[in-house]
Coordinates of C-alpha atoms in Angstrom, one line a residue:
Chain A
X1 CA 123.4 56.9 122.0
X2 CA 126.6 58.3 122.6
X3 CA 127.2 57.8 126.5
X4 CA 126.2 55.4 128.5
X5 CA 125.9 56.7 132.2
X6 CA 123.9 57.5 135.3
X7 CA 122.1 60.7 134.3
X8 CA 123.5 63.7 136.1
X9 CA 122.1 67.1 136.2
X10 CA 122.6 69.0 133.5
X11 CA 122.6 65.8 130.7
X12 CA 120.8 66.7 127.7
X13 CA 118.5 64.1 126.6
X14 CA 118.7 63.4 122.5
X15 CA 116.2 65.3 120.8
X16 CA 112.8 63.5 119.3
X17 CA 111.0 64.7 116.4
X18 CA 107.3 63.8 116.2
X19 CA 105.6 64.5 113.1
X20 CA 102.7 65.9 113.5
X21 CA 100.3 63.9 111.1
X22 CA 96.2 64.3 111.2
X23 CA 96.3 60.7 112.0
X24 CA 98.4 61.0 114.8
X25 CA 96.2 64.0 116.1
X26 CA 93.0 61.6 115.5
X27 CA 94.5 58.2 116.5
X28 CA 95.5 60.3 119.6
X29 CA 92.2 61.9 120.4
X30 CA 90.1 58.7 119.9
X31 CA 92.8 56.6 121.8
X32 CA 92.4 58.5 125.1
X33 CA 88.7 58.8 124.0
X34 CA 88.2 62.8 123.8
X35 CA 85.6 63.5 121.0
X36 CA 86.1 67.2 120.7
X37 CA 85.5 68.0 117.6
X38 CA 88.3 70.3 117.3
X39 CA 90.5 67.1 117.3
X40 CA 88.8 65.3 114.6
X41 CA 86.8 67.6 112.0
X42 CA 88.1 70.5 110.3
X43 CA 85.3 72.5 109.6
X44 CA 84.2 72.7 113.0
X45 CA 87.7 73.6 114.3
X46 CA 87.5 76.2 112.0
X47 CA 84.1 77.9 113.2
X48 CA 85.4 77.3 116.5
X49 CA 88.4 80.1 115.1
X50 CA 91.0 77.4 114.9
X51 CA 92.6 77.1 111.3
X52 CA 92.5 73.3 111.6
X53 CA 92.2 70.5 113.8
X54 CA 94.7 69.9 116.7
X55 CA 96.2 67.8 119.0
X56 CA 94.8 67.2 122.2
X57 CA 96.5 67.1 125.1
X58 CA 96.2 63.8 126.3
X59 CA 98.2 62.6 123.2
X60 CA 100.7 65.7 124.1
X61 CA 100.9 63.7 127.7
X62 CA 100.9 60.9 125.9
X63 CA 103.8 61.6 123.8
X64 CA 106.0 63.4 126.8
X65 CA 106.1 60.2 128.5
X66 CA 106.9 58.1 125.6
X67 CA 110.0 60.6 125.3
X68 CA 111.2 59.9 128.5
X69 CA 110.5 56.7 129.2
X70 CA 112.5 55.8 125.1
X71 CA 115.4 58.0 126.6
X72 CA 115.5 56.3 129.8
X73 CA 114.9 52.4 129.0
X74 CA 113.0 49.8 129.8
X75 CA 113.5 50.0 133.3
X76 CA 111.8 53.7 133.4
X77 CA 108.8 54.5 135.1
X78 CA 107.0 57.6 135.7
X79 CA 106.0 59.1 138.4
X80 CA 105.0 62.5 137.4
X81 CA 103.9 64.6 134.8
X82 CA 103.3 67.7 134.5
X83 CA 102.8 69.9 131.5
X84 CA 101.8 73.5 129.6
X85 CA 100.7 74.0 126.5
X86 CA 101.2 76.7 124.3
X87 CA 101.6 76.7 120.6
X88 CA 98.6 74.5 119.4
X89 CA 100.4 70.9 117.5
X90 CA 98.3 71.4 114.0
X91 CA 98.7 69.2 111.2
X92 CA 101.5 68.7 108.8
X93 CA 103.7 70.1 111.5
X94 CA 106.9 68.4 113.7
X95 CA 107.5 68.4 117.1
X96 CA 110.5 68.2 118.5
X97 CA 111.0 67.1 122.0
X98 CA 114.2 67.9 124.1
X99 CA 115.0 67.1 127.7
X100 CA 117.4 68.7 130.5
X101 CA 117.6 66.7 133.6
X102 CA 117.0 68.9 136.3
X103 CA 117.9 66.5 139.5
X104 CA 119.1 63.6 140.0
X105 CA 118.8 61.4 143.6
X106 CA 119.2 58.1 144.2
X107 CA 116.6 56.0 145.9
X108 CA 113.2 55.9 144.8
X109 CA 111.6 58.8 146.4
X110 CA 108.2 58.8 147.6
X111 CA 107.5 56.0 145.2
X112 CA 105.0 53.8 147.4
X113 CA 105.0 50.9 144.3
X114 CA 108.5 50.5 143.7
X115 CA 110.2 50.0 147.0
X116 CA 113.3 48.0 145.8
X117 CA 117.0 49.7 146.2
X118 CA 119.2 50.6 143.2
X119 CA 117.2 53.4 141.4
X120 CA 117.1 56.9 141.4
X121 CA 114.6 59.3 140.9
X122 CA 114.7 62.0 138.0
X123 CA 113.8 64.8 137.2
X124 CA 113.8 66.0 133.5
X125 CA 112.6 69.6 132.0
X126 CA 111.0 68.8 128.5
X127 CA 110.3 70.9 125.5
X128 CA 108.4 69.8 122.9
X129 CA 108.3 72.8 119.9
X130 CA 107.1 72.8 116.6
X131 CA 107.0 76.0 114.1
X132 CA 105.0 78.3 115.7
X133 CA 106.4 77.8 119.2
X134 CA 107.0 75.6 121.9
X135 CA 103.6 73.5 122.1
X136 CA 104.8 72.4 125.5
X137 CA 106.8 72.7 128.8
X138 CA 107.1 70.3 131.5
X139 CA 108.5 68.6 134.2
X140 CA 109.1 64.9 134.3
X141 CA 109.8 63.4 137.4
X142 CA 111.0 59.2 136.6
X143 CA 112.9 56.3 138.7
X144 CA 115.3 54.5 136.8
X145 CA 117.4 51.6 137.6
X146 CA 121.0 53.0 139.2
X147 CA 123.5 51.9 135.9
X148 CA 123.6 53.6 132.1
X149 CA 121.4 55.8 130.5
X150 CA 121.2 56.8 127.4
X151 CA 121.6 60.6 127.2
X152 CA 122.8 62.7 124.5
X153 CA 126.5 63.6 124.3
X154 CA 126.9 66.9 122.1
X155 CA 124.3 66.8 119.0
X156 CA 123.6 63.1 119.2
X157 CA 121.2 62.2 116.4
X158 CA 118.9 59.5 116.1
X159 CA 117.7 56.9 118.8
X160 CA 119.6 53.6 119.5
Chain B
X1 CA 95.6 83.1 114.3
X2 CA 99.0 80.8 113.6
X3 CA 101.6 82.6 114.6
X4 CA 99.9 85.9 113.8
X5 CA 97.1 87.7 115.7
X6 CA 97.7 89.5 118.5
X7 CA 96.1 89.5 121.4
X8 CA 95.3 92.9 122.6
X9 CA 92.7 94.2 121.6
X10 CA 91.3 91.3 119.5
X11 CA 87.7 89.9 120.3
X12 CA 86.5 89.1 124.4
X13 CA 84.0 90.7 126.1
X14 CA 84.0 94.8 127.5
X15 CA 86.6 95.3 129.9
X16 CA 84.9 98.1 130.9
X17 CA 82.3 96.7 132.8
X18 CA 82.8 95.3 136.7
X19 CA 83.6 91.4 136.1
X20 CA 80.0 90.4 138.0
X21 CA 80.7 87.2 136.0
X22 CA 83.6 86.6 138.2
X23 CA 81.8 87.0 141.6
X24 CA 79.7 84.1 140.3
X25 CA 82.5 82.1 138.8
X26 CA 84.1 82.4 142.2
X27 CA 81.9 81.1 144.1
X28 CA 82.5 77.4 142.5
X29 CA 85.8 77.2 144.0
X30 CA 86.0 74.2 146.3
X31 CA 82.7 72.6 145.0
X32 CA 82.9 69.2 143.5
X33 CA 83.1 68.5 140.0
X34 CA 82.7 65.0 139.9
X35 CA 81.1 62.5 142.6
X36 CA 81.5 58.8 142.4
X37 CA 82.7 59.0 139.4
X38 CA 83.1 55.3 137.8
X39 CA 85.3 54.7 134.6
X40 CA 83.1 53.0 131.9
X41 CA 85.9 50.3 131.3
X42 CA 88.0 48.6 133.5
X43 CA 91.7 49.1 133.0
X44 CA 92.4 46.9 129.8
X45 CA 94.8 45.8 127.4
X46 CA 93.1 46.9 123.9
X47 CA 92.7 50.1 125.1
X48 CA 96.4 50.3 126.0
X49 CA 97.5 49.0 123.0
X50 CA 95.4 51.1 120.9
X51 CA 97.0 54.1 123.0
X52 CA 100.7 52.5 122.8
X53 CA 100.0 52.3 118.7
X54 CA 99.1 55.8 118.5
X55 CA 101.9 57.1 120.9
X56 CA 104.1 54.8 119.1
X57 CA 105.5 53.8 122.5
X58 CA 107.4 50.7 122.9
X59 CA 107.9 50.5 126.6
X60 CA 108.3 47.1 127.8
X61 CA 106.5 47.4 130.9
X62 CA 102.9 48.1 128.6
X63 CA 102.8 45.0 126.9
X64 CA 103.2 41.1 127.9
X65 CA 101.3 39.3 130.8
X66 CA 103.0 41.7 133.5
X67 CA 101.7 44.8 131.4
X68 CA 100.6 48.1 133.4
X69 CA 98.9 50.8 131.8
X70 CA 101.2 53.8 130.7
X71 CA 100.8 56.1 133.6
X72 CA 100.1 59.0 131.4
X73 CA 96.6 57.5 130.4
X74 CA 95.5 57.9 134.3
X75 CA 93.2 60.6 132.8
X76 CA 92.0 58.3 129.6
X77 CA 90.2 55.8 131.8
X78 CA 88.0 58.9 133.5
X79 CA 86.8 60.4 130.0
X80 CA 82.8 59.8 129.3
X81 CA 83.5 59.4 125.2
X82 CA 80.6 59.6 123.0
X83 CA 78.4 58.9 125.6
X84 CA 79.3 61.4 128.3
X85 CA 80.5 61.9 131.7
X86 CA 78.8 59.8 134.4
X87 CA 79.2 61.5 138.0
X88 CA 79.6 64.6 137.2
X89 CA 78.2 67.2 139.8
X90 CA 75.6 70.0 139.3
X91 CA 77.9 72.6 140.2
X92 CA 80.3 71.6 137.1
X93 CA 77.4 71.4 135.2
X94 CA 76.2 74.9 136.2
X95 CA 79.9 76.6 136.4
X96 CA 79.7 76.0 132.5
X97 CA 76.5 76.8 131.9
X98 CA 77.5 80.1 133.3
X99 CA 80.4 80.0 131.3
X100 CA 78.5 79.5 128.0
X101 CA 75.6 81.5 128.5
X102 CA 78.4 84.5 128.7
X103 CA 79.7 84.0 125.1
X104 CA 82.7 81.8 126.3
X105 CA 81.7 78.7 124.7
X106 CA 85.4 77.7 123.3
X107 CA 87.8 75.3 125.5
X108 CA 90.9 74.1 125.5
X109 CA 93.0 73.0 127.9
X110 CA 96.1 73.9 128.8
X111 CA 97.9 72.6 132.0
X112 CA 97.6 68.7 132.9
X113 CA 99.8 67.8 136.3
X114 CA 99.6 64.0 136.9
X115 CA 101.0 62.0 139.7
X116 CA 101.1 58.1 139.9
X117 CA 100.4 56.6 143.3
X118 CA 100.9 52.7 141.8
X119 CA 100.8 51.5 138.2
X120 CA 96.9 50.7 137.2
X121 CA 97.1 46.7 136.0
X122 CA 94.4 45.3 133.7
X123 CA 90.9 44.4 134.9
X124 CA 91.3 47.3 137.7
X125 CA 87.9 49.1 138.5
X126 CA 88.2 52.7 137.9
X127 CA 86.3 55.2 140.2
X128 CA 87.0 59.1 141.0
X129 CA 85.8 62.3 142.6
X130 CA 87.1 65.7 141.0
X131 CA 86.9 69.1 143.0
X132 CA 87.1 72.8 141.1
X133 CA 90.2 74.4 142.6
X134 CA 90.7 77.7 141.1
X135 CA 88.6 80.0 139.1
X136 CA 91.1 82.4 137.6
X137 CA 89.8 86.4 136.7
X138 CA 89.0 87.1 133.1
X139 CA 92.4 86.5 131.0
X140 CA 93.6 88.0 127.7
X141 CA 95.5 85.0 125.8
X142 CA 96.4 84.6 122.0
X143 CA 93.4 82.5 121.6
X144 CA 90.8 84.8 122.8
X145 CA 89.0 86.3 126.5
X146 CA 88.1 83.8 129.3
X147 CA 88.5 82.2 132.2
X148 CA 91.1 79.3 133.7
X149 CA 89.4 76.4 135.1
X150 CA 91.4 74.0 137.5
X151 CA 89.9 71.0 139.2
X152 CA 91.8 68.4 140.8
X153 CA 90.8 65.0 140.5
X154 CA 91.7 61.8 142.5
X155 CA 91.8 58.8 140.8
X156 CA 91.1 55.0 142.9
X157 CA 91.8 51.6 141.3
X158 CA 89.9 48.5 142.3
X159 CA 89.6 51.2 145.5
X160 CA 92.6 51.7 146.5
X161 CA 94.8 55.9 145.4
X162 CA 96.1 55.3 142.3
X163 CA 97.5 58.7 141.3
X164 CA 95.8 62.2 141.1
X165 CA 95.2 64.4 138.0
X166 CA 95.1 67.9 137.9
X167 CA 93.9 70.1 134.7
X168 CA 93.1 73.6 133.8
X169 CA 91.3 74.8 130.8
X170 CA 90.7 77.7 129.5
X171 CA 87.1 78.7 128.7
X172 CA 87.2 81.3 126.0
X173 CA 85.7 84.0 123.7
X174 CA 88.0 83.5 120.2
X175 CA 90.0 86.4 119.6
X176 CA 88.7 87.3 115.8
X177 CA 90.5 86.0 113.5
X178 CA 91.6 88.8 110.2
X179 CA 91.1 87.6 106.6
X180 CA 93.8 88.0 104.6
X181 CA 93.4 90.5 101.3
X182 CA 90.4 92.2 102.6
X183 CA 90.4 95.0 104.8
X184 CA 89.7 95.1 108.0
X185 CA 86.6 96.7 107.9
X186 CA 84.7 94.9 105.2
X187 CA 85.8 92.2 102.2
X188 CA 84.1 94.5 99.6
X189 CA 86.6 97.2 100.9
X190 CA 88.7 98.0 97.6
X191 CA 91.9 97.4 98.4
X192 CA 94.4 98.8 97.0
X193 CA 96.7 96.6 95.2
X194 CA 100.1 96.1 97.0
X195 CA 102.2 96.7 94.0
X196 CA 101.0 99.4 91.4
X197 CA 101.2 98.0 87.9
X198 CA 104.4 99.8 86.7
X199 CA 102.8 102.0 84.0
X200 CA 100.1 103.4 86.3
X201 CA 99.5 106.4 86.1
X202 CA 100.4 107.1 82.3
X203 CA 98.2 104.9 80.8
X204 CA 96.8 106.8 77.8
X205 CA 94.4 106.8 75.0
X206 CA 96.1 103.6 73.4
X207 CA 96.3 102.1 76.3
X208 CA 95.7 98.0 75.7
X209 CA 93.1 97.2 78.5
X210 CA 92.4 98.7 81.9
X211 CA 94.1 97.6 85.0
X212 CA 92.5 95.0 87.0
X213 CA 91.6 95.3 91.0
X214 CA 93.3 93.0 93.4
X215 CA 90.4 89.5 93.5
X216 CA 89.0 89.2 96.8
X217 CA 90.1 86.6 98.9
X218 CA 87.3 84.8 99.3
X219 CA 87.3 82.1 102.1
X220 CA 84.5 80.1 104.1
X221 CA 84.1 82.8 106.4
X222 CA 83.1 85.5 104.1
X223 CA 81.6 83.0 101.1
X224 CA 77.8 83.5 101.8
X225 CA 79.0 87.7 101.4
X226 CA 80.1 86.8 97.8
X227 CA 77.5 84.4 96.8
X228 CA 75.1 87.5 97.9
X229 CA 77.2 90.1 95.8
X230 CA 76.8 87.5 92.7
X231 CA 72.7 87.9 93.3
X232 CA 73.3 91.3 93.7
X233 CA 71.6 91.2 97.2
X234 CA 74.2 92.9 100.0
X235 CA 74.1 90.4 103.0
X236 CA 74.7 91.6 106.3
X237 CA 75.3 88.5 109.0
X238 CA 72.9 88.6 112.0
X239 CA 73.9 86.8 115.0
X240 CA 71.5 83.8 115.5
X241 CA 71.5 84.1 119.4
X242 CA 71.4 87.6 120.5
X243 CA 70.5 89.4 116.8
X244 CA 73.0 91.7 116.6
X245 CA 73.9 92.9 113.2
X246 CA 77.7 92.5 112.2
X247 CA 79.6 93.6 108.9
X248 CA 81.8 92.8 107.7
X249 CA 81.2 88.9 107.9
X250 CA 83.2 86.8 110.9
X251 CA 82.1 83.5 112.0
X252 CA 81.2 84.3 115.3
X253 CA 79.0 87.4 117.2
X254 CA 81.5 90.1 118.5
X255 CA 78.6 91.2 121.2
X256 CA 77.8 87.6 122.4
X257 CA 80.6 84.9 120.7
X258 CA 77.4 82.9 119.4
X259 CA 79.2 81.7 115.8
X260 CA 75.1 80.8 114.8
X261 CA 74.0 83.7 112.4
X262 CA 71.5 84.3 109.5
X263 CA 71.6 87.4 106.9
X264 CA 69.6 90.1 106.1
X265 CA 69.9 91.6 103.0
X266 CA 70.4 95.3 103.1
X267 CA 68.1 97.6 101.8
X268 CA 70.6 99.4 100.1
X269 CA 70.3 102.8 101.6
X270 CA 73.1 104.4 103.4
X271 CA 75.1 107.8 104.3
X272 CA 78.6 108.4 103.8
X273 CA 80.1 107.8 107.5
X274 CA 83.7 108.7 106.5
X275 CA 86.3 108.6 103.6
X276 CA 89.3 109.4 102.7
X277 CA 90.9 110.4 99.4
X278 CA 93.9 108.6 97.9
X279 CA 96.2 110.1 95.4
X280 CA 99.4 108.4 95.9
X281 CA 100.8 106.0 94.5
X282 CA 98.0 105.9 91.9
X283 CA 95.9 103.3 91.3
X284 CA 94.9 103.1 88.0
X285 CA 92.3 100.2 88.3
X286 CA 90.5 102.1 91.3
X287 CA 89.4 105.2 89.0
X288 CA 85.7 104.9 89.5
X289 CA 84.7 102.4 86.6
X290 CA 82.0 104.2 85.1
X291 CA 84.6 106.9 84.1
X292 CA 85.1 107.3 80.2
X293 CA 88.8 106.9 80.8
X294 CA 90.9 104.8 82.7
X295 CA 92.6 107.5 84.8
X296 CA 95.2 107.2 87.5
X297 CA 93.6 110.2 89.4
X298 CA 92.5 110.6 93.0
X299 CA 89.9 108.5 94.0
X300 CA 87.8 108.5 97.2
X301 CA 87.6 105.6 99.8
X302 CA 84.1 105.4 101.6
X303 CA 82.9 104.2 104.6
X304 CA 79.3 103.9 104.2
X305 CA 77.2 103.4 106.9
X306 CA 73.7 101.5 105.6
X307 CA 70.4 102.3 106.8
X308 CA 70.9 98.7 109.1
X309 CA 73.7 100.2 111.1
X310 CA 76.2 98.7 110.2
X311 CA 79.5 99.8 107.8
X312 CA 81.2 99.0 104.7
X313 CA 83.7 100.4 103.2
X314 CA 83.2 101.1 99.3
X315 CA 83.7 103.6 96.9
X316 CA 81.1 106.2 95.5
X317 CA 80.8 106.2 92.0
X318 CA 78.8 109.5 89.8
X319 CA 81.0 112.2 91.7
X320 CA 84.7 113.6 91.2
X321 CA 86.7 112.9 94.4
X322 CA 86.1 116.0 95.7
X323 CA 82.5 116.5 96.0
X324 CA 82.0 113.7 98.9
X325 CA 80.8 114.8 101.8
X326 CA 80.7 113.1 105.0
X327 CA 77.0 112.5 105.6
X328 CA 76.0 112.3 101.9
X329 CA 72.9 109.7 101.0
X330 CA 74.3 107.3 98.9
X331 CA 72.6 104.5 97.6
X332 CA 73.6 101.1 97.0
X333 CA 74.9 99.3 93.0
X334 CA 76.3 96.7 91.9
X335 CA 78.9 97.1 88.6
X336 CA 80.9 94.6 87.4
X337 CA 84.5 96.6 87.4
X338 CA 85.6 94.0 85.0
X339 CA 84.7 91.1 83.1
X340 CA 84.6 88.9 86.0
X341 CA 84.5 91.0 89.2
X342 CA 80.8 92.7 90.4
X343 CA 81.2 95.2 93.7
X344 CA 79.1 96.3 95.6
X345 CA 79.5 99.8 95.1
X346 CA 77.9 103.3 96.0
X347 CA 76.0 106.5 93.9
X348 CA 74.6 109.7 95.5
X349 CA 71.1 109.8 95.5
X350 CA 71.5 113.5 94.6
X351 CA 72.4 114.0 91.5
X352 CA 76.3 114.8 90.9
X353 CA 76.9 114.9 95.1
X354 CA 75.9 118.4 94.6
X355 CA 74.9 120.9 97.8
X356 CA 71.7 119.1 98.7
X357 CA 74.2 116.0 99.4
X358 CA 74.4 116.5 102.7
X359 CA 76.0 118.6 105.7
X360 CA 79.4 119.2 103.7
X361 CA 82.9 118.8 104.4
X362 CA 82.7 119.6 107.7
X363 CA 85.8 119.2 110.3
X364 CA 87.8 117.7 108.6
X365 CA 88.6 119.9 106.3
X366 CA 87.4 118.4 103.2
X367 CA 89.5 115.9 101.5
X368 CA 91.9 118.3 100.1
X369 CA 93.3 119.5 103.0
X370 CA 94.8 116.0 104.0
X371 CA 98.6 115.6 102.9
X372 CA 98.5 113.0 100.9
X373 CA 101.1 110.6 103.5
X374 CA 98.1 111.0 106.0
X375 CA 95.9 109.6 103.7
X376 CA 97.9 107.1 102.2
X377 CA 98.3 105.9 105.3
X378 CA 94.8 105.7 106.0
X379 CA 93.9 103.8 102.9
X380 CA 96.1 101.5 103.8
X381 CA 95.5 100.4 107.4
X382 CA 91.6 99.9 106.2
X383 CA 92.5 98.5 103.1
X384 CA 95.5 96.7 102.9
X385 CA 94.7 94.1 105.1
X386 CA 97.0 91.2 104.2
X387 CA 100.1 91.1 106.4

């Protein structure tokens, strides 16, 4: 990625586009082992009034902290995740997910497991939309070692 | 429903009424939804790996002897799969029993707040208790009528807080959904064509071949309404759990939400509820096909309401535009308006819509009397359907 620096309010994270396959939407339901049938079988989406299957939201969880946790590095862990959903993720769609960091303070706050000095604790609004809408809003709350992050200088592209 | 419907108005349950379901809803707020809850596997690496594969996440700290599980499947090792939800509580249970018995059978879940106490390591033992926090009032969304849902949920490893996990849902009544091409009042509406074939109007006696109506769209929805027409039997659904009668076809019961139905056929008797008259733009192919000519002229728009109850908007053929009458018999026919297109169409049992037809124009006016922009407009909110 373009800069490599302690995140700071106001970084834009680079964008990443999920496409939104039926076997992402199934691999995801049956991974985090949610049989709905709306996830998984067309026709009875559709009687439910849904034009086709859709993504759960585990996956949608799933994916948010895979976002983060790419843009911030091995080092990265979560600590919070909190998310809306909106626009349903159907198939043949993309998702792109985008991130603001919200706050930035150093020192692992109220992180019980991960006691040890030199991180800091961040805070990242994420938007994941696709065509109809934004499928999801969130907040992100991560530690991440004190040093370089990879954010997203003006329209960075693809991922390092 | 993508990106179209809206929500007012659509589908959910009469607003009208004093929200008793509510007072009961309520009163699960605080109650436990799950108790001793035990996950069925321990924290384990295929299932992460499975999960890391469909994420596609690469995160170092998943994989390797050191690996935790992502954080963000806290929830994943609390779901009862294929073979259901173990310590679940009798209030849950009943909370959406309630919930379903109502018509708002449909969920989907919409808000998921996780925190993570401590990473959860392979081999950990899973257990939980879950409380319902919050029943909201009776909401309006895109998707349909119902009720938010919120429990809280505390998740131990090997006994010890690992992280908590909150989640709403939305219990719902689908908003209905429109079907493209028909109208909105019945597929064997004929609907006016959106473009009028550019010599309409002036086709004369050497005209090559009569102008076709628009095809019906003719989806899974309304399919079993087709298949009827092709037996030349008029099928009207009936909702399998509380009966009601619907027309024209939707998947699920607008009085109860039950999508389970059967059909009765309709005995083909019926009065005309309403209709309007179109006379511009013309329309050749909607001049009443047993006509000798293919004319461009007015033609009437029915809404005939059958001896079941329910309506269904036609057209009356054997009588001139101006001799329906609001209230006339009418009895059910099938013609075939061209080679490959049968309707379900409607004649007056008296003969010629004459005076013993029914109560006359009454109110209204007669047809007549409408400027034509009125009833243009008319047409074309029941008929044109397709947006």
């Amino acid at each position: 990625m373009s800069t490599a620096s302690a995140p700071r309010a106001g970084d834009t994270l680079p964008p990443l586009e999920i496409p939104v396959t039926r076997t992402l939407i199934v691999a995801g339901a049956i991974a985090s082992r949610d049989y709905q049938d709306v996830h998984h079988d067309v026709e009875l989406a559709k009687a439910k009034g849904s034009p086709d299957i859709f993504m759960n939201i585990l996956t949608t969880n799933g994916l948010v902290g895979r976002y983060l946790t790419d843009c911030f590095g091995p080092g990265a862990t979560l600590r919070k995740v909190a998310i809306r959903l909106g626009a349903p993720n159907y198939p043949g769609d993309t998702m792109t997910l985008t991130g603001t960091v919200e706050q930035v303070e150093q020192g692992a706050v109220g992180a019980e497991g991960a006691a040890e000095g030199g991180t800091a604790t961040v805070t990242v609004n994420v938007v994941g939309a696709n065509s109809i809408g934004k499928h999801v809003t969130g907040t992100v709350t991560l530690t991440v070692p004190a040093g370089p992050v990879r954010t997203a200088g003006a329209g960075a592209g693809g991922d390092a | 429903m993508r990106g179209g419907d809206d929500a007012g108005g659509l589908g959910g349950p009469d607003t009208r009424e004093p929200d008793e379901l509510y007072e009961k809803l309520r009163a699960y707020e605080g109650q436990a939804a799950a108790v001793g809850g035990r996950g069925k596997d321990p924290v384990n690496e295929p299932m992460i790996r499975h999960w890391c594969e469909a994420m596609g996440d690469t995160h170092a700290a998943y994989t390797g002897p050191e690996a935790v599980a992502p954080p963000t499947m806290l929830q994943v090792w609390t779901m009862g799969g294929l073979s259901g939800h173990s310590g679940r509580s009798e209030a849950y249970d009943e909370l959406f029993a309630l919930l379903d018995d109502a018509g708002y059978a449909s969920v989907v879940a919409t808000d998921c707040e996780q925190e993570y106490a401590r990473p959860l390591r392979p081999g950990e033992e899973i257990t939980f208790d879950a409380v319902i926090e919050s029943v909201s009032e009776r909401k309006t969304t895109k998707l349909g009528t119902g009720y938010f849902v919120t429990t809280r949920m505390d998740v131990r490893a090997d006994g010890e807080p690992a992280g908590t996990h909150r989640f709403r849902i939305l219990k719902y009544v689908p908003a209905r959904r429109r079907v493209k091409g028909a109208g909105a009042l019945g597929s064997a509406s004929p609907a006016p064509a959106p473009a009028p074939a550019p010599a309409a109007g002036v086709a004369g006696p050497g005209a090559p071949e009569r102008s076709r109506r628009p095809r019906p769209v003719i989806n899974r929805d309304n399919a079993g309404f087709w298949e009827g027409v092709a037996r030349h039997r008029l099928l009207i659904q009936r909702c399998g759990s509380c009966a009601r009668l619907r027309f024209p076809w939707l998947p699920g019961c607008n009085a109860c939400g039950s999508p389970d139905w059967d059909t009765v056929e309709a005995s083909g008797e019926g009065t005309v509820f309403s209709y309007v008259v179109m006379h511009h733009p013309p329309f050749p192919a909607f001049a009443a096909p047993d006509r000798a000519t293919d004319t461009a002229g007015p033609y009437a728009v029915v809404l005939v309401e059958l001896a079941e109850g329910v309506r269904i908007i036609s057209q009356v053929v054997g009588v001139e535009h101006d001799r329906v009458r609001i209230g006339m018999p009418v009895r059910l026919e099938f013609q075939r308006v061209d080679e490959d297109l049968e309707l379900p169409l409607f004649r007056p049992l008296a003969p010629d819509g004459g005076p013993g037809g029914g109560p006359g124009g009454g109110p209204d006016g007669g047809p007549d009397a409408a400027p034509a922009g009125v009833v243009g407009r008319a047409c074309g909110g029941s008929g044109r359907g397709g947006r």
